[in-house]
Coordinates of C-alpha atoms in Angstrom, one line a residue:
Chain A
M11 CA -20.8 -19.1 -22.3
M12 CA -18.9 -16.3 -20.7
L13 CA -15.5 -17.4 -21.9
Q14 CA -14.7 -19.7 -24.8
V15 CA -11.2 -20.9 -25.6
S16 CA -10.8 -23.0 -28.7
E17 CA -7.9 -24.8 -30.2
L18 CA -5.3 -22.6 -28.5
D19 CA -1.6 -23.1 -29.4
V20 CA 1.0 -21.0 -27.5
F21 CA 4.7 -21.1 -28.1
H22 CA 7.5 -19.7 -26.0
G23 CA 10.2 -19.5 -28.7
D24 CA 10.4 -23.0 -30.0
A25 CA 8.8 -24.7 -27.0
Q26 CA 5.1 -25.3 -27.2
A27 CA 3.4 -24.4 -24.0
L28 CA -0.2 -25.1 -25.1
D29 CA -1.4 -27.5 -27.7
G30 CA -4.9 -27.3 -29.0
V31 CA -6.5 -26.2 -25.7
S32 CA -10.2 -25.7 -25.7
L33 CA -12.4 -24.9 -22.7
D34 CA -15.7 -23.3 -21.9
I35 CA -16.4 -21.2 -18.8
E36 CA -20.0 -20.6 -17.9
A37 CA -21.0 -17.4 -16.1
G38 CA -21.2 -17.9 -12.4
A39 CA -19.1 -21.1 -12.4
I40 CA -15.9 -22.0 -10.6
V41 CA -13.8 -23.8 -13.1
A42 CA -10.7 -25.6 -11.9
I43 CA -7.7 -26.3 -14.0
V44 CA -5.4 -28.8 -12.5
G45 CA -2.1 -30.1 -13.7
A46 CA 1.5 -30.6 -12.7
N47 CA 4.2 -28.0 -12.8
G48 CA 5.0 -26.9 -16.3
A49 CA 1.8 -28.3 -17.7
G50 CA 0.9 -24.9 -19.1
K51 CA -1.5 -23.6 -16.5
T52 CA 0.1 -20.2 -16.1
S53 CA 0.6 -19.9 -19.9
L54 CA -3.1 -20.5 -20.3
I55 CA -4.0 -17.8 -17.9
R56 CA -1.6 -15.3 -19.3
T57 CA -2.7 -16.0 -22.8
I58 CA -6.4 -15.4 -21.9
A59 CA -5.3 -12.2 -20.1
G60 CA -3.5 -11.0 -23.3
M61 CA 0.0 -11.2 -21.9
Y62 CA 1.0 -13.9 -24.5
K63 CA -0.1 -14.0 -28.1
P64 CA -1.4 -17.4 -29.2
G65 CA 0.0 -19.0 -32.3
R66 CA -3.3 -20.4 -33.2
G67 CA -6.9 -20.6 -31.9
S68 CA -9.3 -18.1 -30.5
I69 CA -10.5 -16.7 -27.3
T70 CA -14.1 -15.3 -27.0
F71 CA -15.4 -13.4 -24.1
K72 CA -19.1 -12.7 -23.9
G73 CA -19.4 -13.2 -27.6
E74 CA -16.5 -10.9 -28.5
D75 CA -13.4 -12.3 -30.1
I76 CA -10.5 -11.0 -28.0
T77 CA -7.8 -13.2 -29.5
G78 CA -4.5 -11.2 -29.5
W79 CA -5.8 -8.2 -27.6
P80 CA -3.3 -6.4 -25.4
S81 CA -3.7 -7.1 -21.7
Y82 CA -4.9 -3.6 -20.8
R83 CA -7.9 -4.0 -23.2
V84 CA -8.7 -7.5 -22.0
C85 CA -8.6 -6.2 -18.4
N86 CA -11.0 -3.5 -19.2
L87 CA -13.5 -6.0 -20.4
G88 CA -13.7 -7.5 -16.9
I89 CA -11.2 -10.3 -17.0
G90 CA -9.0 -10.1 -13.9
Q91 CA -6.3 -12.2 -12.6
V92 CA -4.6 -12.9 -9.3
A93 CA -1.2 -13.8 -10.5
E94 CA 1.0 -16.5 -9.1
G95 CA 3.2 -15.8 -6.1
R96 CA 1.2 -12.9 -4.5
Q97 CA 2.5 -10.2 -6.8
V98 CA 1.9 -7.2 -4.7
F99 CA 4.1 -4.1 -5.2
P100 CA 6.3 -4.4 -2.1
S101 CA 7.4 -0.8 -1.7
L102 CA 4.0 0.8 -2.4
S103 CA 1.6 1.0 0.5
V104 CA -1.4 -1.2 0.9
M105 CA -3.7 1.6 -0.2
E106 CA -1.5 2.5 -3.2
N107 CA -1.6 -1.2 -4.2
L108 CA -5.4 -1.1 -4.0
E109 CA -5.5 2.1 -6.1
M110 CA -3.4 0.4 -8.7
G111 CA -6.1 -2.1 -9.1
A112 CA -8.6 0.5 -10.2
V113 CA -6.7 2.2 -13.0
I114 CA -8.7 0.7 -15.9
P115 CA -11.5 2.9 -17.2
R116 CA -14.2 0.3 -16.3
A117 CA -13.2 0.4 -12.7
K118 CA -12.8 4.1 -12.0
P119 CA -16.5 5.0 -11.5
H120 CA -16.8 2.2 -9.0
R121 CA -13.6 2.9 -7.1
A122 CA -15.1 4.0 -3.8
R123 CA -17.7 1.2 -3.7
N124 CA -15.1 -1.4 -4.5
L125 CA -12.7 -0.1 -1.9
E126 CA -15.3 -0.2 0.8
R127 CA -16.3 -3.7 -0.2
V128 CA -12.7 -5.1 -0.1
L129 CA -11.9 -3.4 3.1
A130 CA -15.1 -4.8 4.7
M131 CA -14.0 -8.3 3.4
F132 CA -10.5 -8.0 4.7
P133 CA -10.5 -5.5 7.6
V134 CA -6.8 -6.2 8.2
L135 CA -6.0 -4.2 5.0
K136 CA -7.7 -1.2 6.5
E137 CA -5.5 -1.4 9.6
R138 CA -2.4 -1.7 7.4
A139 CA -3.5 0.9 4.8
G140 CA -0.3 3.0 5.0
Q141 CA 2.1 0.2 5.5
A142 CA 4.4 -1.0 2.7
A143 CA 2.9 -4.1 1.1
G144 CA 6.2 -5.9 1.3
T145 CA 5.9 -5.9 5.1
L146 CA 2.7 -7.9 5.2
S147 CA 2.5 -11.6 6.0
G148 CA 2.1 -14.1 3.2
G149 CA -1.6 -14.5 3.9
E150 CA -2.2 -10.8 4.1
Q151 CA -0.4 -10.3 0.8
Q152 CA -2.6 -12.8 -0.9
M153 CA -5.7 -11.0 0.5
L154 CA -4.2 -7.8 -0.9
A155 CA -3.6 -9.3 -4.3
I156 CA -7.2 -10.6 -4.4
S157 CA -8.6 -7.2 -3.2
R158 CA -6.5 -5.4 -5.7
C159 CA -7.9 -7.5 -8.5
L160 CA -11.4 -6.9 -7.3
M161 CA -10.8 -3.2 -7.4
G162 CA -10.8 -3.6 -11.2
E163 CA -14.5 -4.5 -11.2
P164 CA -13.9 -7.9 -12.8
E165 CA -16.6 -10.3 -13.9
L166 CA -14.3 -13.2 -14.3
V167 CA -11.2 -13.7 -12.1
M168 CA -8.4 -16.2 -12.8
F169 CA -6.6 -17.3 -9.7
D170 CA -3.2 -18.7 -10.3
E171 CA -2.0 -20.9 -7.4
P172 CA -3.6 -18.8 -4.7
S173 CA -2.6 -21.2 -2.0
L174 CA 1.1 -21.4 -3.0
G175 CA 3.4 -21.1 0.0
L176 CA 0.6 -20.3 2.5
A177 CA 0.0 -22.0 5.8
P178 CA -2.8 -24.6 5.7
A179 CA -5.1 -22.5 7.8
I180 CA -4.7 -19.5 5.5
V181 CA -5.2 -21.7 2.5
Q182 CA -8.7 -22.5 3.8
D183 CA -9.4 -18.8 4.3
V184 CA -8.3 -18.0 0.7
L185 CA -10.4 -20.8 -0.7
R186 CA -13.4 -19.8 1.4
T187 CA -13.0 -16.3 0.1
I188 CA -13.0 -17.5 -3.5
R189 CA -16.2 -19.5 -2.8
D190 CA -17.9 -16.5 -1.2
L191 CA -16.9 -14.3 -4.1
N192 CA -18.4 -16.9 -6.5
R193 CA -21.6 -16.9 -4.5
D194 CA -21.8 -13.2 -4.9
G195 CA -21.8 -13.8 -8.7
L196 CA -18.1 -13.7 -9.6
T197 CA -17.0 -16.3 -12.2
C198 CA -13.8 -17.9 -11.1
V199 CA -11.1 -19.9 -12.8
L200 CA -9.0 -21.6 -10.2
V201 CA -5.6 -23.0 -11.1
E202 CA -4.2 -25.1 -8.3
Q203 CA -1.8 -27.8 -7.4
N204 CA -3.9 -28.5 -4.4
V205 CA -6.0 -30.8 -6.6
A206 CA -8.4 -32.3 -4.0
V207 CA -9.5 -29.0 -2.6
S208 CA -10.0 -27.3 -5.9
L209 CA -11.9 -30.1 -7.4
K210 CA -14.3 -30.1 -4.5
L211 CA -14.9 -26.4 -5.0
A212 CA -15.3 -26.5 -8.8
S213 CA -18.4 -27.0 -10.7
R214 CA -16.3 -28.0 -13.7
A215 CA -12.7 -29.0 -14.1
Y216 CA -10.0 -29.6 -16.7
V217 CA -6.8 -31.6 -16.4
L218 CA -3.9 -30.1 -18.3
E219 CA -0.9 -32.2 -19.1
N220 CA 2.0 -31.2 -21.3
G221 CA 0.0 -28.4 -22.8
R222 CA -3.0 -30.5 -23.6
I223 CA -6.4 -30.9 -22.0
T224 CA -6.5 -34.7 -21.3
L225 CA -9.6 -34.9 -19.2
S226 CA -12.6 -32.7 -18.3
G227 CA -15.8 -33.1 -16.4
T228 CA -17.5 -31.9 -13.3
G229 CA -15.3 -31.5 -10.2
E230 CA -17.0 -34.5 -8.6
A231 CA -16.5 -36.8 -11.6
L232 CA -12.8 -35.9 -11.7
L233 CA -12.4 -36.5 -8.0
N234 CA -13.7 -40.0 -8.6
D235 CA -11.7 -40.6 -11.7
D236 CA -9.1 -43.3 -11.3
R237 CA -6.4 -41.5 -13.4
V238 CA -6.8 -38.3 -11.4
R239 CA -6.8 -40.2 -8.1
Q240 CA -3.6 -41.9 -9.1
A241 CA -1.7 -39.1 -10.6
Y242 CA -2.8 -36.1 -8.5
L243 CA -4.3 -37.4 -5.3
G244 CA -1.8 -40.2 -4.6
M245 CA -4.6 -42.8 -4.0
Chain B
M74 CA 1.3 22.5 -8.2
I75 CA 3.3 24.1 -5.4
A76 CA 1.0 22.4 -2.9
R77 CA 1.7 19.1 -4.5
L78 CA 5.4 19.8 -4.4
I79 CA 5.5 20.2 -0.7
E80 CA 2.9 17.8 0.4
G81 CA 4.3 14.9 2.3
T82 CA 7.5 16.8 3.2
S83 CA 8.0 17.6 6.8
R84 CA 8.3 21.2 7.9
R85 CA 11.8 20.5 9.1
G86 CA 12.7 19.1 5.7
L87 CA 11.4 22.2 3.9
V88 CA 13.4 24.5 6.1
L89 CA 16.5 22.4 5.5
L90 CA 15.8 22.5 1.8
A91 CA 15.4 26.3 1.7
L92 CA 18.6 26.8 3.7
L93 CA 20.5 24.4 1.4
L94 CA 19.2 26.2 -1.7
A95 CA 20.2 29.7 -0.3
F96 CA 23.6 28.3 0.6
L97 CA 24.1 26.9 -3.0
I98 CA 23.1 30.2 -4.6
L99 CA 25.4 32.3 -2.4
I100 CA 28.4 30.0 -2.5
P101 CA 30.1 31.2 -5.7
F102 CA 30.7 34.6 -4.0
F103 CA 32.9 33.0 -1.4
V104 CA 35.0 30.3 -3.2
N105 CA 37.6 30.2 -5.9
D106 CA 37.2 29.0 -9.5
Y107 CA 38.6 25.6 -8.7
L108 CA 35.9 24.9 -6.1
I109 CA 33.3 26.2 -8.4
T110 CA 34.4 23.7 -11.0
V111 CA 34.1 20.9 -8.5
L112 CA 30.6 22.1 -7.7
I113 CA 29.8 22.1 -11.4
L114 CA 30.9 18.5 -11.6
I115 CA 28.8 17.6 -8.6
F116 CA 25.7 19.1 -10.1
Y117 CA 26.4 17.7 -13.5
F118 CA 26.4 14.2 -12.0
A119 CA 23.4 15.0 -9.9
F120 CA 21.5 16.1 -13.0
V121 CA 22.4 13.1 -15.2
G122 CA 21.9 10.8 -12.3
Q123 CA 18.4 12.3 -11.8
A124 CA 17.7 11.8 -15.5
W125 CA 18.9 8.2 -15.4
N126 CA 17.0 7.5 -12.3
I127 CA 13.7 8.1 -14.1
M128 CA 14.3 5.1 -16.2
M129 CA 16.0 2.8 -13.6
G130 CA 14.8 4.1 -10.3
F131 CA 11.2 4.9 -11.2
A132 CA 10.4 2.5 -14.1
G133 CA 13.0 -0.2 -13.3
Q134 CA 14.6 -0.3 -16.7
L135 CA 18.4 -0.5 -16.4
S136 CA 20.3 1.6 -18.9
L137 CA 24.1 1.2 -19.1
G138 CA 24.4 3.3 -22.2
H139 CA 23.2 6.7 -21.0
A140 CA 26.4 8.3 -22.4
L141 CA 24.6 7.9 -25.7
Y142 CA 22.1 10.6 -24.9
V143 CA 24.7 12.9 -23.4
G144 CA 26.7 12.5 -26.6
L145 CA 23.8 13.1 -28.9
G146 CA 22.9 16.3 -27.0
A147 CA 26.5 17.5 -27.0
Y148 CA 27.1 16.8 -30.7
T149 CA 23.7 18.1 -31.8
S150 CA 24.0 21.4 -30.0
A151 CA 27.7 21.8 -30.9
A152 CA 27.1 21.1 -34.6
L153 CA 24.3 23.6 -34.7
Y154 CA 26.5 26.2 -33.0
V155 CA 29.7 25.7 -35.0
H156 CA 28.1 25.1 -38.4
F157 CA 25.0 27.4 -38.2
G158 CA 25.7 29.7 -35.4
V159 CA 22.6 28.5 -33.5
G160 CA 23.0 29.1 -29.7
P161 CA 22.8 26.3 -27.1
W162 CA 19.3 27.2 -25.8
I163 CA 17.9 26.6 -29.2
G164 CA 20.3 23.7 -29.5
M165 CA 18.6 22.1 -26.5
L166 CA 15.3 22.2 -28.3
A167 CA 16.9 20.2 -31.1
A168 CA 18.9 17.9 -28.7
I169 CA 15.8 16.7 -26.8
P170 CA 13.9 15.3 -29.8
V171 CA 17.1 13.8 -31.2
A172 CA 18.0 11.9 -28.0
G173 CA 14.3 11.2 -27.3
A174 CA 13.8 9.7 -30.7
L175 CA 16.8 7.4 -30.4
G176 CA 15.6 6.5 -26.9
A177 CA 12.3 5.6 -28.4
V178 CA 13.9 3.4 -31.0
I179 CA 15.9 1.5 -28.4
G180 CA 12.8 1.3 -26.2
F181 CA 10.6 0.1 -29.0
L182 CA 13.1 -2.7 -30.0
A183 CA 13.5 -3.8 -26.5
F184 CA 9.9 -3.6 -25.1
R185 CA 8.2 -4.7 -28.3
F186 CA 10.3 -7.9 -28.6
G187 CA 10.5 -8.7 -24.9
V188 CA 14.1 -7.8 -24.3
S189 CA 14.3 -7.0 -20.6
G190 CA 16.6 -7.0 -17.5
V191 CA 20.3 -7.6 -18.3
Y192 CA 19.6 -8.1 -22.0
F193 CA 18.0 -4.6 -22.1
A194 CA 21.1 -3.2 -20.4
I195 CA 23.3 -4.9 -23.0
L196 CA 21.2 -3.4 -25.8
T197 CA 21.7 0.1 -24.4
I198 CA 25.5 -0.5 -24.2
A199 CA 25.4 -1.7 -27.8
F200 CA 23.7 1.4 -29.1
C201 CA 26.1 3.6 -27.2
E202 CA 29.0 1.7 -28.8
F203 CA 27.4 2.0 -32.3
A204 CA 27.4 5.8 -31.7
R205 CA 31.0 5.8 -30.5
V206 CA 32.2 4.0 -33.6
G207 CA 29.8 6.0 -35.9
F208 CA 30.9 9.4 -34.6
D209 CA 34.5 8.3 -35.0
H210 CA 33.8 8.4 -38.8
F211 CA 31.4 11.3 -38.8
R212 CA 33.6 13.9 -40.5
W213 CA 31.0 16.7 -40.4
V214 CA 31.5 16.8 -36.7
G215 CA 35.2 16.1 -36.7
G216 CA 35.3 12.4 -36.5
S217 CA 37.9 10.8 -34.2
A218 CA 40.0 14.0 -34.4
G219 CA 37.5 15.7 -32.2
F220 CA 35.0 18.6 -32.5
F221 CA 35.9 22.0 -31.1
L222 CA 33.9 25.0 -30.1
P223 CA 35.6 28.3 -30.5
V224 CA 37.2 29.4 -27.2
A225 CA 38.2 32.9 -26.2
Q226 CA 39.0 34.6 -22.9
Y227 CA 35.6 36.0 -21.7
S228 CA 35.4 39.1 -19.6
V229 CA 31.6 39.2 -19.6
N230 CA 29.2 36.3 -19.3
D231 CA 27.2 35.6 -22.4
L232 CA 24.4 33.5 -21.0
W233 CA 22.5 33.3 -24.3
N234 CA 25.5 31.6 -25.9
L235 CA 26.8 29.9 -22.8
R236 CA 30.2 31.6 -23.0
G237 CA 31.6 32.8 -19.9
K238 CA 33.1 32.2 -16.4
P239 CA 32.7 29.1 -14.3
S240 CA 30.2 30.8 -12.0
M241 CA 27.8 31.3 -14.9
F242 CA 28.0 27.6 -15.7
Y243 CA 27.5 26.8 -12.0
Y244 CA 24.2 28.7 -11.9
V245 CA 23.1 27.0 -15.2
I246 CA 23.8 23.5 -13.9
L247 CA 22.4 24.3 -10.5
G248 CA 19.2 25.5 -12.3
F249 CA 19.1 22.3 -14.3
T250 CA 19.4 20.2 -11.2
V251 CA 16.8 22.1 -9.3
A252 CA 14.4 21.9 -12.3
A253 CA 15.1 18.2 -12.7
F254 CA 14.5 17.6 -9.0
I255 CA 11.1 19.4 -9.2
I256 CA 10.1 17.5 -12.4
C257 CA 11.1 14.2 -11.0
H258 CA 9.2 14.9 -7.8
L259 CA 6.1 15.7 -9.8
L260 CA 6.5 12.7 -12.0
L261 CA 7.0 10.3 -9.1
R262 CA 3.9 11.6 -7.4
S263 CA 1.8 11.6 -10.6
R264 CA -0.4 8.8 -11.8
M265 CA 2.2 7.8 -14.3
G266 CA 4.8 7.7 -11.5
Y267 CA 2.8 5.1 -9.7
F268 CA 2.4 3.1 -12.9
W269 CA 6.2 3.2 -13.2
Q270 CA 6.7 2.0 -9.7
A271 CA 4.2 -0.8 -10.2
I272 CA 6.1 -1.9 -13.4
R273 CA 9.4 -1.6 -11.6
E274 CA 8.3 -3.8 -8.7
D275 CA 6.4 -6.4 -10.7
E276 CA 5.7 -6.0 -14.4
P277 CA 3.5 -9.0 -14.9
A278 CA 1.4 -7.9 -12.0
A279 CA 1.2 -4.4 -13.4
R280 CA 0.1 -5.7 -16.7
A281 CA -2.4 -8.0 -15.1
L282 CA -4.1 -4.9 -13.6
G283 CA -4.5 -3.4 -17.1
I284 CA -1.5 -1.0 -16.9
N285 CA -0.1 -0.5 -20.5
A286 CA 3.5 -1.4 -19.5
F287 CA 4.8 -0.9 -23.0
R288 CA 3.5 2.6 -23.2
Y289 CA 4.7 3.8 -19.8
K290 CA 8.2 2.2 -20.2
M291 CA 8.5 4.0 -23.6
I292 CA 7.5 7.3 -21.9
A293 CA 10.1 6.8 -19.2
V294 CA 12.9 6.1 -21.8
V295 CA 12.0 9.2 -23.9
I296 CA 11.8 11.5 -20.9
S297 CA 15.0 10.2 -19.4
A298 CA 16.8 10.4 -22.8
G299 CA 15.6 13.9 -23.5
M300 CA 16.6 15.1 -20.0
T301 CA 20.0 13.5 -20.3
S302 CA 20.7 15.2 -23.6
L303 CA 20.5 18.6 -21.8
A304 CA 23.5 17.5 -19.8
G305 CA 25.2 16.9 -23.1
V306 CA 24.5 20.4 -24.3
F307 CA 26.0 21.7 -21.1
F308 CA 29.0 19.3 -21.4
A309 CA 29.7 20.6 -25.0
F310 CA 29.6 24.3 -24.0
F311 CA 31.5 23.8 -20.8
Y312 CA 34.4 21.7 -22.1
N313 CA 34.4 23.1 -25.7
N314 CA 35.7 19.9 -27.1
L315 CA 34.1 16.6 -28.0
F316 CA 35.9 13.3 -28.8
P317 CA 33.7 10.2 -29.6
E318 CA 36.1 8.0 -27.7
Q319 CA 35.6 10.0 -24.5
V320 CA 32.0 11.2 -24.9
F321 CA 30.5 7.8 -25.8
H322 CA 32.9 5.7 -23.8
I323 CA 31.2 3.1 -21.5
S324 CA 33.1 4.5 -18.5
R325 CA 31.0 7.7 -19.0
S326 CA 27.8 5.6 -18.8
I327 CA 29.0 3.8 -15.7
E328 CA 30.2 7.1 -14.1
M329 CA 26.8 8.7 -14.3
I330 CA 24.9 5.8 -12.7
L331 CA 27.2 5.7 -9.6
A332 CA 25.8 8.8 -8.0
P333 CA 22.2 7.5 -7.9
I334 CA 23.3 4.0 -6.9
I335 CA 25.3 5.4 -4.0
G336 CA 22.7 7.9 -3.0
G337 CA 19.8 5.6 -3.5
V338 CA 18.1 4.4 -6.6
G339 CA 14.5 5.5 -7.0
T340 CA 14.8 8.3 -4.5
L341 CA 14.7 12.0 -5.3
F342 CA 17.7 13.1 -3.2
G343 CA 19.7 10.0 -3.9
P344 CA 21.3 11.2 -7.1
I345 CA 22.2 14.6 -5.6
L346 CA 23.6 13.2 -2.4
G347 CA 25.5 10.5 -4.3
A348 CA 27.1 13.1 -6.6
V349 CA 28.1 15.2 -3.5
I350 CA 29.7 12.2 -1.9
L351 CA 31.4 10.8 -4.9
T352 CA 32.7 13.9 -6.6
G353 CA 33.4 15.7 -3.3
L354 CA 35.4 12.8 -1.8
S355 CA 37.2 11.9 -5.0
E356 CA 38.3 15.6 -5.6
T357 CA 39.4 15.8 -1.9
M358 CA 41.4 12.6 -2.4
H359 CA 42.9 13.9 -5.6
E360 CA 44.0 17.1 -3.8
I361 CA 45.5 15.2 -0.9
L362 CA 47.4 12.9 -3.3
H363 CA 48.6 16.0 -5.2
L364 CA 49.8 17.6 -2.0
L365 CA 51.7 14.5 -1.1
G366 CA 53.3 14.6 -4.5
V367 CA 51.8 11.3 -5.5
D368 CA 50.3 10.9 -8.9
V369 CA 48.5 7.6 -9.3
P370 CA 46.7 7.2 -12.6
G371 CA 43.4 5.4 -12.1
A372 CA 43.1 6.3 -8.5
K373 CA 39.7 7.8 -9.1
A374 CA 38.4 4.6 -10.6
V375 CA 39.7 2.6 -7.7
F376 CA 38.1 5.1 -5.3
Y377 CA 34.7 4.8 -7.1
G378 CA 35.0 1.1 -6.9
I379 CA 35.6 1.3 -3.1
C380 CA 32.7 3.7 -2.6
L381 CA 30.4 1.3 -4.5
L382 CA 31.5 -1.7 -2.6
V383 CA 31.1 0.0 0.8
V384 CA 27.6 1.2 -0.1
I385 CA 26.4 -2.1 -1.6
V386 CA 27.6 -4.0 1.5
A387 CA 26.6 -1.5 4.2
L388 CA 23.6 0.4 2.7
P389 CA 22.2 -1.6 -0.2
D390 CA 19.3 0.9 -0.6
G391 CA 21.8 3.7 -0.9
V392 CA 22.9 6.4 1.5
W393 CA 19.9 8.7 1.3
P394 CA 17.2 6.3 2.7
W395 CA 19.4 5.7 5.6
L396 CA 20.3 9.4 6.1
S397 CA 16.7 10.5 5.8
R398 CA 15.7 8.1 8.5
R399 CA 18.5 9.4 10.7
L400 CA 17.5 13.0 10.1
G401 CA 13.8 12.2 10.7
L402 CA 12.8 13.3 7.2
S403 CA 10.2 11.4 5.2
E404 CA 10.9 9.7 1.9
R405 CA 9.6 6.2 1.7
K406 CA 11.4 3.8 -0.5

């Protein structure tokens, strides 16, 4: 197992965001986590990334217990995240944004190679290298956010709502990119409200409701599950 | 280092900068003491604005209690001078760690426990108010009755003890401002400067990339506090009297953030330009009112308010980003 989360409780003040969440992520998999707004998806991602401290439970990455580690150490182990809402740094240039992705020690030696790789993947970023990131279109910003994350030499990337607010055609591009990255060996965690698409893509999926995992299985099994079909697919 | 200083600046910009500096160095020979005092005020606000800008403009942490660090610097150096005969330059070496340490305490409390944004600003106000009340009862430095440095008529400038004529103070504060400008320029273009900007623009995203936001925010607060305390030392030796009600008053904290806001938060020239505009115009207005025989208390505050309104409505990024575009100089914001 690449990442193991067990019995995770997370509180924001008095409110409980996660309640006994356990999940396993195998190396090379695409794991989807689906759920409604406020179900705890972002809390889960941020807790794994070390931005929130769990009240209980443990997180193990490649056999190492990383529970409660600060985010910069977690990052340096190879856990990256593409945060919700295309969080590029708007007044920094595209190139400066990319550089910001490679500040952790594990990424520095591979900076040039990773830069070449992401620019080959998204040539538009090369054209716009000197431009302020805030002036890019929504789709370009998402590409930049993904590229910036890849600059950090991650082994596992957690995508938080990568299709949020994007035009349908661009959503397809983004999801295709994630699939391609996965084929190249990147382990992906995909958090999406776009349930149908993410379940099709995923080898394994979890349904998160009110901070609890209520259902899990292969993506296909969940697609055919009556409860999922009713609650998330409107069928 | 010099190469790094001038890289990215257009030739035209450099020439303008050199001319400006020459002008500022020569100006005391041609103007009277009153105008020199106005210039001192301008550079005083440019300097504290620059120091405040490190925290807010670079790292995105809003402090509304920067009078705290001015006051700490002023009282530390004044107490050393009056009680132990220690001169201001040594006093600065004491003021920086005192202010930096209190900045670190505030930063630690805020950043460790997730106090941010408006709540962080309120925390900075609270500490400044604590200091105001505390110093009111701090008898060793005069309490609410004020703390005074010995004053005499000076015929010669004593730079070592900062006793002398306005022109000497002018060169000191000009030097501070130029040094602060260079330091800020280097900081902003440094690795840490980029981390600050990333934190300013989107802290969760910065943390998601493995930037240790806590550490870099702490460094920003400590540098900003230490730099601001130098203005306090200058303040003490220039005015020779310190009253907690004045030094730590919230209007002092507000006053010093107006210049960078009007000039352009996060830019290098913003605080300087803002100070020129604000102090220059308000002194001009004061003179005009004086000539007309009108004495309106609070006119300055109203004037500041109007300036702020105009800038926020017309040029929300501040005057400098707009001006630099008009002049064809480069400073991206």
